[in-house]
Short mmCIF file of C-alpha atoms in Angstrom, two decimals:
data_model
loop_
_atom_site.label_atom_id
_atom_site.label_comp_id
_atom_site.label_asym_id
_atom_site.label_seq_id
_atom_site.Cartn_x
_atom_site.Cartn_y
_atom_site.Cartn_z
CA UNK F 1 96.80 108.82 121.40
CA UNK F 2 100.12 106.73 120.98
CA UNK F 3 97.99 103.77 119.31
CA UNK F 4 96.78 106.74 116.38
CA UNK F 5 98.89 107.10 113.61
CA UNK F 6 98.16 109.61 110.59
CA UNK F 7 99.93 110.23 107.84
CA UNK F 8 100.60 113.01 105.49
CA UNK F 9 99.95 112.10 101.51
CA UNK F 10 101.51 112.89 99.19
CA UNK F 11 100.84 116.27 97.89
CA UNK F 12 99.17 117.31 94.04
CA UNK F 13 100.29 119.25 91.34
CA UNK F 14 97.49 121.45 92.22
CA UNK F 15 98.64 121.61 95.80
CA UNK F 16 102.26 121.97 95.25
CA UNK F 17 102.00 124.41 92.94
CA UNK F 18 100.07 126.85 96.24
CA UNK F 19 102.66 125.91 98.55
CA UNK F 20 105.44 126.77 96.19
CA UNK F 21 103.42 130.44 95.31
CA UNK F 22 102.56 131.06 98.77
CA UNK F 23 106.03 130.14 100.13
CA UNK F 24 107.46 132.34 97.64
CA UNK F 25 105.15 135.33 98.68
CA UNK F 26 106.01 135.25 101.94
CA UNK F 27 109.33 135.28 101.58
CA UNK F 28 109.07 137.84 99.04
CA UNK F 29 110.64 135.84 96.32
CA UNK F 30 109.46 136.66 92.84
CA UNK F 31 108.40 134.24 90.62
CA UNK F 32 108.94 135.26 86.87
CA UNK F 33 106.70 133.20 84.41
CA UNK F 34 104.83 131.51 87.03
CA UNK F 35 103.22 129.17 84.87
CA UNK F 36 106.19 128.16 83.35
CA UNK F 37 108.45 128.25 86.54
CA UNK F 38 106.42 126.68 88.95
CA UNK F 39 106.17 123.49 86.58
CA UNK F 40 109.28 122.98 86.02
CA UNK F 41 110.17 123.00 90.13
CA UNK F 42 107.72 120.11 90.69
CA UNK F 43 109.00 118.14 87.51
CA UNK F 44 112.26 118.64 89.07
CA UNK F 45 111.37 117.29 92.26
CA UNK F 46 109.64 114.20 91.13
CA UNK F 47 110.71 111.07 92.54
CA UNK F 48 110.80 108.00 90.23
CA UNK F 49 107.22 107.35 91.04
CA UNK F 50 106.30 111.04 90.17
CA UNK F 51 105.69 111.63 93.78
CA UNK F 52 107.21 114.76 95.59
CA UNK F 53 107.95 114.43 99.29
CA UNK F 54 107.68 117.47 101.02
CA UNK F 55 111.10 117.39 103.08
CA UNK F 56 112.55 117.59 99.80
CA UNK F 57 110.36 120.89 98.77
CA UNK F 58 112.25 122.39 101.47
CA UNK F 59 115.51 121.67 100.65
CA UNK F 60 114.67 122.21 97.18
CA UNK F 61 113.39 125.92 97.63
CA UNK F 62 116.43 126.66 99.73
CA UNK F 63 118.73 125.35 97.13
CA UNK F 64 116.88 127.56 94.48
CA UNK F 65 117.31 130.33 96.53
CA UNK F 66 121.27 129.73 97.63
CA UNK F 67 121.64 129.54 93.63
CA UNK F 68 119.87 132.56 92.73
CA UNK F 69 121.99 134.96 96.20
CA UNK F 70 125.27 132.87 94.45
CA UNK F 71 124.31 134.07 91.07
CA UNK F 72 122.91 137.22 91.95
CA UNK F 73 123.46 138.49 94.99
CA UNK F 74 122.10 142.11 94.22
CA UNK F 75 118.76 143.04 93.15
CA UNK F 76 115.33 141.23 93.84
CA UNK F 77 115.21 137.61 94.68
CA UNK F 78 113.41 135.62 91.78
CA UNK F 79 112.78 132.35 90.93
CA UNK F 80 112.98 131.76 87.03
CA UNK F 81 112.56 128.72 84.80
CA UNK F 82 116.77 128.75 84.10
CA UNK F 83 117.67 128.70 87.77
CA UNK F 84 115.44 126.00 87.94
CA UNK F 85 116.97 124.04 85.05
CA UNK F 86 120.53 125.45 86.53
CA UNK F 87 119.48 124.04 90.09
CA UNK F 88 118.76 120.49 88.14
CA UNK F 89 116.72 117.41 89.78
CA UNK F 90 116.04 117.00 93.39
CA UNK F 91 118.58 113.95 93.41
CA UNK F 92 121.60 116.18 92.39
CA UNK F 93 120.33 118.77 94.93
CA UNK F 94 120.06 115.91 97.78
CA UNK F 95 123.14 114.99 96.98
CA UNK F 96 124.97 118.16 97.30
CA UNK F 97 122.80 118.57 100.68
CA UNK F 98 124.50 115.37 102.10
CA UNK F 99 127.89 116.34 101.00
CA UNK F 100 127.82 119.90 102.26
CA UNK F 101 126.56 118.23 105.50
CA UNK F 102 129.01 115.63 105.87
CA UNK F 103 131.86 118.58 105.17
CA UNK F 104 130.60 120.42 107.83
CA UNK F 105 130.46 117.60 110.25
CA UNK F 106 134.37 116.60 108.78
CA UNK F 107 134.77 120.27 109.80
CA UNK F 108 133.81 120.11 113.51
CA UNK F 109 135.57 117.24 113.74
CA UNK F 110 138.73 119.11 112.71
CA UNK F 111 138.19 121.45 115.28
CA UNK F 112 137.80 118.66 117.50
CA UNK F 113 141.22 117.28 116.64
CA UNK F 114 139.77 114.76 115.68
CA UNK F 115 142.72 113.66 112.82
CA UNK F 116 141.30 110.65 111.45
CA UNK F 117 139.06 111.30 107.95
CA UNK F 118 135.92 110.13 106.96
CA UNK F 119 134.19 109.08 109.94
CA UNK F 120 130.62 110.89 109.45
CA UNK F 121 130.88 108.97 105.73
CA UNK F 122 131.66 105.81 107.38
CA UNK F 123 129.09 105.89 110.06
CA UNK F 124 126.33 106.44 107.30
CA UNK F 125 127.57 103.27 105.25
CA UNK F 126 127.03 101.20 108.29
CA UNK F 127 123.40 102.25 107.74
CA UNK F 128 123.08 101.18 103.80
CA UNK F 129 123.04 97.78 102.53
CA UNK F 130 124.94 96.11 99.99
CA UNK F 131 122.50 96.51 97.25
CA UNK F 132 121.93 100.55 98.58
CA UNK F 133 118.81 99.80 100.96
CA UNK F 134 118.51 101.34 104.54
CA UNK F 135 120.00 99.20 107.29
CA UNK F 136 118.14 99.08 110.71
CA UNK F 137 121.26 99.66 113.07
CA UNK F 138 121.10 100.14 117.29
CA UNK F 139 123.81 102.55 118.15
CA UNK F 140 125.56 99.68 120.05
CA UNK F 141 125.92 97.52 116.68
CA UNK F 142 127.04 101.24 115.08
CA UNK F 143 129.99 101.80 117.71
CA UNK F 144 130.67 98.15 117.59
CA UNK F 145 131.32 97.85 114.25
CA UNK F 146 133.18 100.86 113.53
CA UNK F 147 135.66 100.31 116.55
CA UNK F 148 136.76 97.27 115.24
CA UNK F 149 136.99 97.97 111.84
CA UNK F 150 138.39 101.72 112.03
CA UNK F 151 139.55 101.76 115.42
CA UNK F 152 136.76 104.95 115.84
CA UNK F 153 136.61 106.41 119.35
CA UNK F 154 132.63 105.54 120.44
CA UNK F 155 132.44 108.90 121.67
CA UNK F 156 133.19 110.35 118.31
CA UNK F 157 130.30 108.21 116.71
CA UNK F 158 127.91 109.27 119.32
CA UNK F 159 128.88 113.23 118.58
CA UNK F 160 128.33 112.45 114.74
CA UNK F 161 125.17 110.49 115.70
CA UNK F 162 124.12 113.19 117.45
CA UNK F 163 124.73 115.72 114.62
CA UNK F 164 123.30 113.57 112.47
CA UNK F 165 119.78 113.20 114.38
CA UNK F 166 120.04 117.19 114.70
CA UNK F 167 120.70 117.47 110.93
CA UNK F 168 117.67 115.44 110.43
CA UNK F 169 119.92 113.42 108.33
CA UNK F 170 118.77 110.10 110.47
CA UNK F 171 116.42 109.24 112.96
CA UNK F 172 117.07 107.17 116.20
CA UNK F 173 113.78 104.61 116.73
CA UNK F 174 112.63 103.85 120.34
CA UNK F 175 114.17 104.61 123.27
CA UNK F 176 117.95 103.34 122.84
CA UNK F 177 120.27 104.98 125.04
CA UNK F 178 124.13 103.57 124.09
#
């Protein structure tokens, strides 16, 4: 089984455009001018290759949704082709994902009393490259690093880690246990 691997393709228009109906029925989320609508969600979330990935369909639909209850919080929940253009491109709305994330995280660590800033922002740069690619990092080299340069308590970086990983925001490879 572990020597297996599958993966998921990339989805259609054709298929996307089901998901994004079906999800919306179940949740009971009207869509007005489907055929209009519905397009302009998948142009939105597009990649630069014209791919979608599905992790970002989710986030995408929430964020469409979040707009429409800030908007509108009375009435029937509906998905039109100005939220969607009001919502803009799935980078905008990834990027407001990782800053409301790293907020919340700044928050706990508030609570914490935890009273130095910007640690769950300066444990993700340790995993970006100079020119903006991913950097493979063990959580030793992480709590290394950051303890030197910031003087960051290693427990504190496991705890954001931690979040992190929970978040889904990063994934921890193998079986590393610092």
């Amino acid at each position: 089984l572990l020597s297996n691997k599958m993966r998921l393709e990339k989805m259609r228009p054709a298929n996307l455009t089901e998901v994004i109906a079906k999800t919306c029925q179940y949740f009971a989320i009207g869509i007005d001018e489907p055929e209009k609508t519905i397009p302009a969600i998948i142009d939105s979330l597009k990649d630069n290759r014209g791919e979608v990935e599905l992790a970002n369909l989710q986030i995408y639909l929430d964020k469409l949704y979040r707009n429409r209850m800030r908007a509108m919080p009375e009435g029937e929940m509906r998905f039109d082709a100005q939220l969607v253009e009001r919502t803009k491109n799935i980078e905008d709305v990834l990027t407001d994902f990782l800053e409301e994330q790293v907020n919340s995280l700044e928050n706990e660590l508030r609570q914490k009393n935890v009273e130095l800033q910007g640690i769950p922002m300066d444990i993700l740069l340790t995993l970006i490259t100079e020119d903006g690619t991913k950097r493979m990092s063990t959580t030793k080299e992480i709590k290394e690093n950051l303890q030197l340069r910031k003087g960051i308590d290693p427990d504190i970086i496991t705890y954001c880690l931690d979040r992190f990983v929970e978040l889904r925001l990063i994934k921890i490879l193998g079986t590393e246990k610092s």
